[in-house]
Coordinates of C-alpha atoms in Angstrom, one line a residue:
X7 CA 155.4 166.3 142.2
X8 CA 151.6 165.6 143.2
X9 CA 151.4 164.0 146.4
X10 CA 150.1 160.4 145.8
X11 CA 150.9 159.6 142.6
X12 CA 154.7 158.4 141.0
X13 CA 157.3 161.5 140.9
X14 CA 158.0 161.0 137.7
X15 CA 156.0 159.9 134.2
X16 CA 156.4 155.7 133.1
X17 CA 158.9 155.6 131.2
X18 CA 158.2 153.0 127.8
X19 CA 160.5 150.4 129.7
X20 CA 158.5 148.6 132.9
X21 CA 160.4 146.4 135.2
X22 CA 159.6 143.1 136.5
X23 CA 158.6 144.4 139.3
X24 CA 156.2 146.7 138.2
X25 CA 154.5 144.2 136.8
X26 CA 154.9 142.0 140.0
X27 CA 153.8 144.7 142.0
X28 CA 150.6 145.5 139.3
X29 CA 149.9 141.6 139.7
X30 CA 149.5 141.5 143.6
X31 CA 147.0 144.5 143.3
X32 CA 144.9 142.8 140.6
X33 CA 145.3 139.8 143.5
X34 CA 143.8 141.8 145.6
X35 CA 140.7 143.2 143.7
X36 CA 140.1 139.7 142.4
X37 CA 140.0 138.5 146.5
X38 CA 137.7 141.2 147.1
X39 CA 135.4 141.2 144.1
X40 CA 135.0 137.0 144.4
X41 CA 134.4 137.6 148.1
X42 CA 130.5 139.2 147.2
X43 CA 129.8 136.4 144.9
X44 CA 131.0 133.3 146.6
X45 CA 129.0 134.8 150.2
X46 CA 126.1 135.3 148.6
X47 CA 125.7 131.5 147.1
X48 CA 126.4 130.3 150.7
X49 CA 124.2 132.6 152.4
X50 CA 122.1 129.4 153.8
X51 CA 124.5 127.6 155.2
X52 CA 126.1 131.0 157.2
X53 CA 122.9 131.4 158.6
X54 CA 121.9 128.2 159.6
X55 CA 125.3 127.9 161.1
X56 CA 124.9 131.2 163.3
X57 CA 121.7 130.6 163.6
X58 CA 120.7 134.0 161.9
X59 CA 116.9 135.0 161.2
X60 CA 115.7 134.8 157.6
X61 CA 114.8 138.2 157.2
X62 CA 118.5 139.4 158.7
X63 CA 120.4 137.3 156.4
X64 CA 120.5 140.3 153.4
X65 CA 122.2 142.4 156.0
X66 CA 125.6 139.8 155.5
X67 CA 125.5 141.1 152.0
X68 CA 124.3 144.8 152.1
X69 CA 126.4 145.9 154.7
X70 CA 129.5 144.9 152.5
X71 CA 127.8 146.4 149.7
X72 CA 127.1 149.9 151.7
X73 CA 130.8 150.2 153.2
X74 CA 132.1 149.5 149.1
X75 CA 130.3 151.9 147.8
X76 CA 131.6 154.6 150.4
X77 CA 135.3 153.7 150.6
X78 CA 134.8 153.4 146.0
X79 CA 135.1 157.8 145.7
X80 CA 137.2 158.0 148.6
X81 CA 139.9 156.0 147.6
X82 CA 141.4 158.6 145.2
X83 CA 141.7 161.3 147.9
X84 CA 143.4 158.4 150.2
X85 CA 145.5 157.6 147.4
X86 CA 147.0 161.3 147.4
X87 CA 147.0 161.5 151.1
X88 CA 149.3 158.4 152.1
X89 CA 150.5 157.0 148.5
X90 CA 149.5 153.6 146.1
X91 CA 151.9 151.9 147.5
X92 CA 150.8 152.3 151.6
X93 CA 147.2 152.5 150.8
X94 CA 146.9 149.1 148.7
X95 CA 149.1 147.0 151.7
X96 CA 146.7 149.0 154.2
X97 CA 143.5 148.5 152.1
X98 CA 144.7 144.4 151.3
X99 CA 146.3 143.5 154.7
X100 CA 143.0 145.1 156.7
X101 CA 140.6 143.1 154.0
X102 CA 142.5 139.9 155.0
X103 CA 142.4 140.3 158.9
X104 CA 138.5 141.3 158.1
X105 CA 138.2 138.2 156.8
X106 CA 139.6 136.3 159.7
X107 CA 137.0 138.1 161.3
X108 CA 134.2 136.9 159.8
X109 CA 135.3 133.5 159.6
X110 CA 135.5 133.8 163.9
X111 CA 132.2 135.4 164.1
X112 CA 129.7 133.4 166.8
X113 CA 126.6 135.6 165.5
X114 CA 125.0 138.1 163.7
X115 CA 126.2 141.3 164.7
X116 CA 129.9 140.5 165.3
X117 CA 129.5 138.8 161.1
X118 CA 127.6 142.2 160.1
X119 CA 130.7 144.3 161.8
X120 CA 133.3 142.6 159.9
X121 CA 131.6 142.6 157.1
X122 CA 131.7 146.5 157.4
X123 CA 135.5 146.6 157.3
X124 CA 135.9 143.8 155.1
X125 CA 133.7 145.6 152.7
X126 CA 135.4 149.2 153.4
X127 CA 138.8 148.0 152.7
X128 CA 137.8 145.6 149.9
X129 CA 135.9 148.7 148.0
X130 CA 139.4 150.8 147.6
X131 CA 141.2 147.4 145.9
X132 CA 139.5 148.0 143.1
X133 CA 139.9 151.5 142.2
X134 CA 143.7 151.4 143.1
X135 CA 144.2 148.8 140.3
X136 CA 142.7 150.8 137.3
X137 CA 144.5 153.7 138.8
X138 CA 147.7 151.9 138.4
X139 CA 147.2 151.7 134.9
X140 CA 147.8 154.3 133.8
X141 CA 150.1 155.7 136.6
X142 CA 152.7 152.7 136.3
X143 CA 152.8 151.8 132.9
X144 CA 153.2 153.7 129.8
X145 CA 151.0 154.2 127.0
X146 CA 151.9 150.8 124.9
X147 CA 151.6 148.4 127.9
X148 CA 148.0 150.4 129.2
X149 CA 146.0 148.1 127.0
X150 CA 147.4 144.8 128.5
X151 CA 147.4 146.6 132.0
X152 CA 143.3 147.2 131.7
X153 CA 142.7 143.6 130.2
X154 CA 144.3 142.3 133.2
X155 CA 142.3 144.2 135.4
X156 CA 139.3 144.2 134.1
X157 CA 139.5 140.3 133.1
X158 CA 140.0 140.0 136.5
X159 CA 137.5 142.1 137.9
X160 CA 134.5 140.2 135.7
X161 CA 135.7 137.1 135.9
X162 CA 135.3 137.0 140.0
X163 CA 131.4 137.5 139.9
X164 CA 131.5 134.5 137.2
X165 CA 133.3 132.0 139.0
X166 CA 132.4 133.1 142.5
X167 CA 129.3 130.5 142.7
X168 CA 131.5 127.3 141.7
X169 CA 133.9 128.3 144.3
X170 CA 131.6 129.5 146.6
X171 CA 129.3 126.4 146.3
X172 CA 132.4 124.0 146.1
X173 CA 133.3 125.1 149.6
X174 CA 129.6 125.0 150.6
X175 CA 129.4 121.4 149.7
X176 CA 132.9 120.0 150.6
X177 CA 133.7 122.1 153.6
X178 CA 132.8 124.6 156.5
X179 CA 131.3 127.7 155.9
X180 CA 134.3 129.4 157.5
X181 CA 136.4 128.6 154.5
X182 CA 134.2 131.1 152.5
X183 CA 136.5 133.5 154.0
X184 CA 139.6 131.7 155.6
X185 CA 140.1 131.3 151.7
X186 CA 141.2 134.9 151.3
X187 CA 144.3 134.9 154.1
X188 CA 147.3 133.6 151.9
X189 CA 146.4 135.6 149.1
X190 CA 146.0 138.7 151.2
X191 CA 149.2 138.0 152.9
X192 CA 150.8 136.9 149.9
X193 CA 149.3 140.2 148.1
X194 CA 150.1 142.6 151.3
X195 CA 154.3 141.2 150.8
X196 CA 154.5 141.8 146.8
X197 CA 153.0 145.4 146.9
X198 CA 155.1 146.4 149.7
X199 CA 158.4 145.1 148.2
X200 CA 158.0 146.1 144.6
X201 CA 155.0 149.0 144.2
X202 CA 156.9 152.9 143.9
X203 CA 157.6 153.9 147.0
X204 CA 156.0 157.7 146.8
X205 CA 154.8 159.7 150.1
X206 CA 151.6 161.1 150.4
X207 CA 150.4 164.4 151.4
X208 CA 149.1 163.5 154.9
X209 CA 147.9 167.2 155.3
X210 CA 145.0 166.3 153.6
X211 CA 143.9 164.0 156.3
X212 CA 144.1 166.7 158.6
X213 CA 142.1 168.9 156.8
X214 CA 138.9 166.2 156.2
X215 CA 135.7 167.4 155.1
X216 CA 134.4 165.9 158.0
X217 CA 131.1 167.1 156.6
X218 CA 131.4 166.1 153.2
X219 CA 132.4 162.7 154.2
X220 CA 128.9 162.5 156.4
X221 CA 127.1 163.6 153.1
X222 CA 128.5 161.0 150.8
X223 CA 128.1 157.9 153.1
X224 CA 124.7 159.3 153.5
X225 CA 123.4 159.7 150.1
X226 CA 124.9 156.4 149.4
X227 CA 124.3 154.2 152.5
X228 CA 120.5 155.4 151.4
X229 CA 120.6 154.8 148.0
X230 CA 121.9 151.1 148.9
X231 CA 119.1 150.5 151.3
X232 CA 116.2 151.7 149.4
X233 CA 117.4 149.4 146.3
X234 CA 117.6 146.8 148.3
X235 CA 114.1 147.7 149.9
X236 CA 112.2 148.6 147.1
X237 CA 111.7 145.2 144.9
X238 CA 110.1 143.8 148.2
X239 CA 108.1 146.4 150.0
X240 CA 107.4 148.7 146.9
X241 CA 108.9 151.7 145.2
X242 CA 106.1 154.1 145.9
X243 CA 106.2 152.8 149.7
X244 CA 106.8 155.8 152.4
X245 CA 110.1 154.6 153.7
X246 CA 111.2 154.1 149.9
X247 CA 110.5 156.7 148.8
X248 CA 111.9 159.0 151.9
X249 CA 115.5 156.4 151.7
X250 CA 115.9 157.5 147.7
X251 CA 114.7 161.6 148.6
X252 CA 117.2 161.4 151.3
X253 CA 120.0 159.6 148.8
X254 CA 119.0 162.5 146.1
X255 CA 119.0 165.4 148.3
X256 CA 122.3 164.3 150.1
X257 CA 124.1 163.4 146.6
X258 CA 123.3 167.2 145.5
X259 CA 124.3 168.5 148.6
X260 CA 127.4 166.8 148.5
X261 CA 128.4 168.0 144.8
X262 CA 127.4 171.4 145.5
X263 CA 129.6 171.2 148.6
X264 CA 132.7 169.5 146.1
X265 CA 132.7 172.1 143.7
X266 CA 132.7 174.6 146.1
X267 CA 135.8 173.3 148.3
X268 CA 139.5 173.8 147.2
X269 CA 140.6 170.5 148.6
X270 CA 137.2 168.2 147.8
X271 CA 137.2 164.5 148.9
X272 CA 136.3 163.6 145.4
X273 CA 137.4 165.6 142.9
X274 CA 134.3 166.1 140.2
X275 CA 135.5 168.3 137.9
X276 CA 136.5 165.3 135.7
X277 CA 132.9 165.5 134.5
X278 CA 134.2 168.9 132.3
X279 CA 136.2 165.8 130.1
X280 CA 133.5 164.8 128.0
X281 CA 135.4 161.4 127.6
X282 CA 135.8 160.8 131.3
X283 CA 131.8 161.7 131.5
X284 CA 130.5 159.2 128.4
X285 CA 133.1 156.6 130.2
X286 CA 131.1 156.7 133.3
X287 CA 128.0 156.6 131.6
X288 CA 129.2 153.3 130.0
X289 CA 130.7 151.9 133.4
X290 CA 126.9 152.5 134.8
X291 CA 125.6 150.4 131.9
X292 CA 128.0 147.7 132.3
X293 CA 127.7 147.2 135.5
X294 CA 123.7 147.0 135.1
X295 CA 124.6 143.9 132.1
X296 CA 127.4 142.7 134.0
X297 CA 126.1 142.1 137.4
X298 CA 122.6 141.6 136.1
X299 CA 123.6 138.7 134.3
X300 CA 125.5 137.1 136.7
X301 CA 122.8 137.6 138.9
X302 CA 119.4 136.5 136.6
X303 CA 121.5 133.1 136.3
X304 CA 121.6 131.4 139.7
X305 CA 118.0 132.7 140.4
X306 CA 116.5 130.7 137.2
X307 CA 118.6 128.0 137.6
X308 CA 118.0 127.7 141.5
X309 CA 114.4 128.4 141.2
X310 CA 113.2 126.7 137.9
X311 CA 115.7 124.0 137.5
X312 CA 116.3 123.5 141.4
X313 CA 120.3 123.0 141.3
X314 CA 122.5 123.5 143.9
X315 CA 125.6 126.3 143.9
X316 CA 128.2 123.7 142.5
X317 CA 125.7 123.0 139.7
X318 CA 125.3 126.3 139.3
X319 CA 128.9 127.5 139.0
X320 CA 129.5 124.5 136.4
X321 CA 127.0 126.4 134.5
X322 CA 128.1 129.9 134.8
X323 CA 131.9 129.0 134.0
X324 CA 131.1 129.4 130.5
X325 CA 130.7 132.7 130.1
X326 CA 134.4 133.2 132.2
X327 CA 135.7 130.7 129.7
X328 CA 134.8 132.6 126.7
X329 CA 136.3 136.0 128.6
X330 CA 139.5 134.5 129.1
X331 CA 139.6 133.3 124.9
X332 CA 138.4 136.5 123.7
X333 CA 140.9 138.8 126.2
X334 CA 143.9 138.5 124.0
X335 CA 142.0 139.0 121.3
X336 CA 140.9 142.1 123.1
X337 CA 144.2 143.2 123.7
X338 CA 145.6 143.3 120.2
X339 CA 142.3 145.0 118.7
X340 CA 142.3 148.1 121.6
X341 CA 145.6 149.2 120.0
X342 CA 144.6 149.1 116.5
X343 CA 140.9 149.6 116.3
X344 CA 139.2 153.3 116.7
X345 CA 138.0 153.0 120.4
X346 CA 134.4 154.1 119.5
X347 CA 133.8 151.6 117.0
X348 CA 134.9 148.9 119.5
X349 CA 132.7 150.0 122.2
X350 CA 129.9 150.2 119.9
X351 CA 130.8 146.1 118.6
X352 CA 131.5 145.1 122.6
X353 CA 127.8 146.7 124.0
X354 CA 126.4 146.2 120.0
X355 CA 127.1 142.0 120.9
X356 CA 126.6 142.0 124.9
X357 CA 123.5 143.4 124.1
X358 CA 122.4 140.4 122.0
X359 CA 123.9 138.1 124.0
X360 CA 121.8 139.0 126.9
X361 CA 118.6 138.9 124.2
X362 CA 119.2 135.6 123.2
X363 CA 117.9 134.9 126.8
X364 CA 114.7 136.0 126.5
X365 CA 113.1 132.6 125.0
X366 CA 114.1 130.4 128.2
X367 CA 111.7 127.7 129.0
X368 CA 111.5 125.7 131.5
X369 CA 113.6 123.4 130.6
X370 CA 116.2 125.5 129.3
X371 CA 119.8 124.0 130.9
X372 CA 123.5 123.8 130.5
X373 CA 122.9 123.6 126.3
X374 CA 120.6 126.4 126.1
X375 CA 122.5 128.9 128.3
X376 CA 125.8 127.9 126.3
X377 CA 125.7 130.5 123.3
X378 CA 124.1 133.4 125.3
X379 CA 127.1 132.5 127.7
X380 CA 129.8 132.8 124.9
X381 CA 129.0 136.1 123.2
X382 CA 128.2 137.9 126.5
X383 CA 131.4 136.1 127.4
X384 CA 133.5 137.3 124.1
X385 CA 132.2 141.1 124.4
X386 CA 132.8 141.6 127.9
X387 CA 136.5 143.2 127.5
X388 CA 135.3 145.1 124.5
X389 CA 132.7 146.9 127.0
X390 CA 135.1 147.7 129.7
X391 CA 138.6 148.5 127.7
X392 CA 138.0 151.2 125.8
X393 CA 135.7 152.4 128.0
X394 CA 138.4 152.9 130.8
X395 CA 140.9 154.4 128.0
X396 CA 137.9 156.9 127.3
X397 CA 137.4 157.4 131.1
X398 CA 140.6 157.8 132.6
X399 CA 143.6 157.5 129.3
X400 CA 142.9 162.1 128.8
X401 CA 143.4 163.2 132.5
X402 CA 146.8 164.5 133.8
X403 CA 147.8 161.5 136.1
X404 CA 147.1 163.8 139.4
X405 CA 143.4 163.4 139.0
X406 CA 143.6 159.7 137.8
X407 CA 143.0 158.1 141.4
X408 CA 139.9 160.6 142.1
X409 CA 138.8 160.1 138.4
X410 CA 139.2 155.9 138.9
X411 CA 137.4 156.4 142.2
X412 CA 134.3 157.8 140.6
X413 CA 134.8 155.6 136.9
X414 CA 134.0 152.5 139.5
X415 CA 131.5 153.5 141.7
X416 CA 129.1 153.9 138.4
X417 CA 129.7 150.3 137.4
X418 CA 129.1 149.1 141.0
X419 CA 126.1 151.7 141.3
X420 CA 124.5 150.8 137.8
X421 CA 124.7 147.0 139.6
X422 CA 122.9 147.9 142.4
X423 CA 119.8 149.5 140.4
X424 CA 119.9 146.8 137.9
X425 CA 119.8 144.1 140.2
X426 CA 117.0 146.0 142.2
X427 CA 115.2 146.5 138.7
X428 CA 115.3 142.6 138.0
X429 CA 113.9 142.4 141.6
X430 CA 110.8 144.1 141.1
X431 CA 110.2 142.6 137.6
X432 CA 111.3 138.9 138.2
X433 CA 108.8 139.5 141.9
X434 CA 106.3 141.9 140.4
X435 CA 105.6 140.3 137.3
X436 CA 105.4 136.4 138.3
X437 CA 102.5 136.4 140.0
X438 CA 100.8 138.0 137.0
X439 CA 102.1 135.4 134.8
X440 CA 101.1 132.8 137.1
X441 CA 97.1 133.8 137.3
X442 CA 97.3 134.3 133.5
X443 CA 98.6 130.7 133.0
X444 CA 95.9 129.3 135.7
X445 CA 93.4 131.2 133.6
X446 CA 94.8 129.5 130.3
X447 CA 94.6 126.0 131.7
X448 CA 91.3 126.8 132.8
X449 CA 90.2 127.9 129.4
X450 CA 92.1 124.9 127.9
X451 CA 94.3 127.1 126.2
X452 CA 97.0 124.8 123.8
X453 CA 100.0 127.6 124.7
X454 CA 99.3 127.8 128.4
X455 CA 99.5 124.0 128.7
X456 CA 102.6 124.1 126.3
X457 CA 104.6 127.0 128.8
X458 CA 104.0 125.1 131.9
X459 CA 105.1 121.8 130.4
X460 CA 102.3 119.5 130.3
X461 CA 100.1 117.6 127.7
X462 CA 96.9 118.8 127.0
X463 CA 95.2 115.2 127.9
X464 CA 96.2 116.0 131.8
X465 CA 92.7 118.7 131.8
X466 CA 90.7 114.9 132.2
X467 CA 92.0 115.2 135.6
X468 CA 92.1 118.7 136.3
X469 CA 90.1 118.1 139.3
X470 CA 92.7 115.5 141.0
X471 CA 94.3 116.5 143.5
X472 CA 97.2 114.7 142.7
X473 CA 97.4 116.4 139.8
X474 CA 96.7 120.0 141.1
X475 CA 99.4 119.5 143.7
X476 CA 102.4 118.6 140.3
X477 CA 100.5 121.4 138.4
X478 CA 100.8 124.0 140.8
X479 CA 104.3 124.2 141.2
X480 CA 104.9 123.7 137.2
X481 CA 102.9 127.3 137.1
X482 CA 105.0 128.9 139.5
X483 CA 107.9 127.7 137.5
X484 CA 106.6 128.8 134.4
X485 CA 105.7 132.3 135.3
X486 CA 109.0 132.9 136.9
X487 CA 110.6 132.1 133.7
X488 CA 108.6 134.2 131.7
X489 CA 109.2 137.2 134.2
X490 CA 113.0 135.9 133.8
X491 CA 112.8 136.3 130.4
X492 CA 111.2 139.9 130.7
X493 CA 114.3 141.0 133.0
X494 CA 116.8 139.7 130.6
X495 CA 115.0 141.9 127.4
X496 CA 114.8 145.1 130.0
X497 CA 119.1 144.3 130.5
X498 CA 119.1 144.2 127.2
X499 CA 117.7 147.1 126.1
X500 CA 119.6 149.1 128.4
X501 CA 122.8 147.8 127.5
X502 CA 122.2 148.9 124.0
X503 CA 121.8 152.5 125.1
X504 CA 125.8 152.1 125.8
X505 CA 125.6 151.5 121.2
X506 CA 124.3 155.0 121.3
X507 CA 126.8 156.6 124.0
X508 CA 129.8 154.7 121.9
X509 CA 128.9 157.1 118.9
X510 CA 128.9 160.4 120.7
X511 CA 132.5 159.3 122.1
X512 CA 136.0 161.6 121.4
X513 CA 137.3 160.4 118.2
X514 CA 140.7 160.3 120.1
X515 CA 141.4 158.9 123.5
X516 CA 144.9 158.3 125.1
X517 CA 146.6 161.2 123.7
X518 CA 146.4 164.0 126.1
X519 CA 147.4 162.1 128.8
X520 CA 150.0 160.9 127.2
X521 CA 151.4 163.6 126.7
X522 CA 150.4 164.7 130.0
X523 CA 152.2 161.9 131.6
X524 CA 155.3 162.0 129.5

């Protein structure tokens, strides 16, 4: 038997308790991956509340984000060391006493610190789950396994701003985490009563690459700095530039030092599958759609149509909606359908759903965002299913946790770049937009006056102030949604890279481990 994983292969019968068990670990993930998004729509009213300084209050987020990322890869040598079963009630019950907390925090350093372990603990949840996959359950139950996990898993970044602004407007900010204690606890119980009991191989604690370790949390504590750095102060800026060398140079040192070691921390040779390496690819790509989207949304709808987080989430709840439709649907066709033409239909019609908004105006709303919503919404699954089966269904279930580890830290890493991409287009190209509307209004031209939103009689009183002070912030408007609309076309054309990966994909995936598990 390999330490940390079941002692023997799933059988084709599962248990209720299996599935019990299965559900209070996708509980878990959904607590943690909600927790990022319902934070950051209430990041105002946690720092007026602690009275935090403006240019601190990214640290609430980032240093969640930074401790994810780390504990992501680690989670499948933890998972060998002490077993699924301990390491999800350690990983669940710590995330829900982190959470307590931050909701007892009186400032900013004691909220940044439990943020730290919240966001440590919270990162393993999810790669435990899409382990459990395919270590629980056998082949004919893996598809409804994934589409509960991964429906879950993209369905907490959607609805995160209705519940997150919900309990902005109706209650205290404290709530944003207090919310997350009877799930945990109720999460923590299930897993321990009705998950395998299977002992780990604690030896492998003893012998940590203490060294290793320092080398991954480098290259990636970096990496998640100078993203977050970069839209704002520049990507050719020294300290930039020096955070992503550092990241680099760390990441290389640390795969040279994995391949070289008989008992790695993550285990990389995966890569040698080319079906676990194309699935990675495609997790990056998702995750650059997936939390792009979710996160181009709020900032047009905050900053163009000027609605608060409840208004926001109303809006956003389509797209969840449409996932939730579509997942049985999902389901049915991941056992039927050649794996490579669904992946090519799910990023083929996410990538047009994120086109279709590229021609937002300024008084694009609710009806506007509606279809975008519902076919990004109905491809969703058919981006993440088959892509895990490619990733993770050929490997013998001993390097599954590793494997899982890595699978998710691409779709939370492609996130992370694409959100800083959007950054530095959405902020860099704005202000050119802006001067080249000014110019247009100047010049009297009919399509500048017809972007910003006003009739082309209001140039008899350009020279009102009145009417320079309304105009002024109709520009701004206007230019943000045209370097909106510019972010959402550069999402989109990534995502349809993923068309081209689909097509160099295995034409079989599942079948060797299969066999490997039975």
């Amino acid at each position: 038997m390999t330490a940390g994983t079941p002692a023997s292969a799933p059988s084709e019968r599962v248990s209720a308790g299996t599935w019990i068990g299965f559900a209070a670990m996708c509980l878990g993930m959904f607590m943690a991956v909600l927790d990022i998004q319902v934070v950051a729509t209430s990041l105002p009213a946690i720092r007026d509340a602690l009275g935090i300084a403006a240019e601190q209050m990214s640290w609430i987020q980032t240093a969640y984000l930074i401790a994810e990322v780390i504990a992501i890869p680690l989670t499948g040598l933890l998972t060998r060391a002490v077993g699924m079963r301990s390491l999800f009630a350690l990983a669940v019950g710590s995330f829900t006493l982190a959470s307590i907390g931050c909701a007892a925090s009186t400032g900013f350093a004691s909220l940044v610190m439990a943020r730290v372990v919240q966001g440590f603990f919270g990162g393993m949840l999810i790669p435990l789950v899409f382990s459990a996959v395919f270590l629980l359950f056998p082949l004919r139950f893996q598809g409804l396994a994934t589409t509960l996990a991964g429906m879950l898993a993209v369905l907490a970044p959607t609805v995160g701003p209705i519940v997150g602004g919900w309990i902005t407007e109706t209650g205290s900010w404290h709530w944003l985490f207090l919310v997350n204690v009877v799930p945990g606890i109720a999460a923590c119980g299930l897993g321990l009563t009705t998950l395998p009991r299977v002992m780990g191989d604690r030896s492998l604690l003893r012998s940590l690459d203490v060294a290793g370790l320092a080398l991954l949390a480098f290259c990636l504590a970096s990496l998640q700095i100078g993203l977050k750095e970069a839209p704002d102060g520049g990507w050719l800026t020294a300290p930039v530039m020096a955070l992503l060398a550092a990241s680099v140079l760390a990441g290389c040192l640390f795969v040279m030092r994995m391949l070289g070691r008989i008992r790695p921390i993550v285990q990389l040779r995966a890569f040698q599958d080319r079906g676990f390496a194309l699935g990675c690819a495609l997790s990056f790509i998702l995750g650059i759609g997936l939390y792009g989207s979710v996160y181009l949304m709020p900032v047009f709808l905050a900053f163009v149509r000027e609605h608060g987080p409840l208004e926001i989430g109303l809006v956003m709840l389509v797209t969840g909606v449409a996932q939730l439709a579509t997942a049985p649907v999902a389901v049915a066709l991941e056992q039927r359908v050649n794996a490579r033409l669904l992946t090519l239909a799910g990023f083929g019609t996410f990538g047009i759903g994120l086109a279709m908004s590229t021609a937002q105006t300024v008084e694009t709303d609710f009806s506007g965002m509606f279809w975008p919503q519902v076919v990004r919404g109905a491809a969703i699954m058919f981006c993440l299913l088959p892509p895990t089966r490619l990733a993770l269904g050929n490997l013998p279930p001993e390097t599954v946790p590793d494997a899982s580890g890595v699978f998710n830290l691409m779709r939370n890493l492609g996130g992370a770049i694409g959100i800083a991409l959007i950054d530095t287009v959405v902020y860099g190209r704005a202000p050119l937009h802006a001067k080249a509307l000014a110019a247009g209004l100047a010049g009297l031209d009919p399509k500048a006056f017809e972007t910003v939103g006003i009739p082309l009689e209001a140039t008899a009183r350009a020279s009102d102030p009145e009417v320079v002070a309304v105009v002024r912030p109709m520009v701004e408007k206007a230019a943000t949604t045209l370097a909106i609309n510019e972010a959402w076309a550069m999402v989109a054309c990534v995502t349809f890279v993923g068309c081209g990966l689909a097509l160099l994909a295995p034409r079989r995936s599942g079948a060797a481990g299969v066999s490997a598990m039975h």
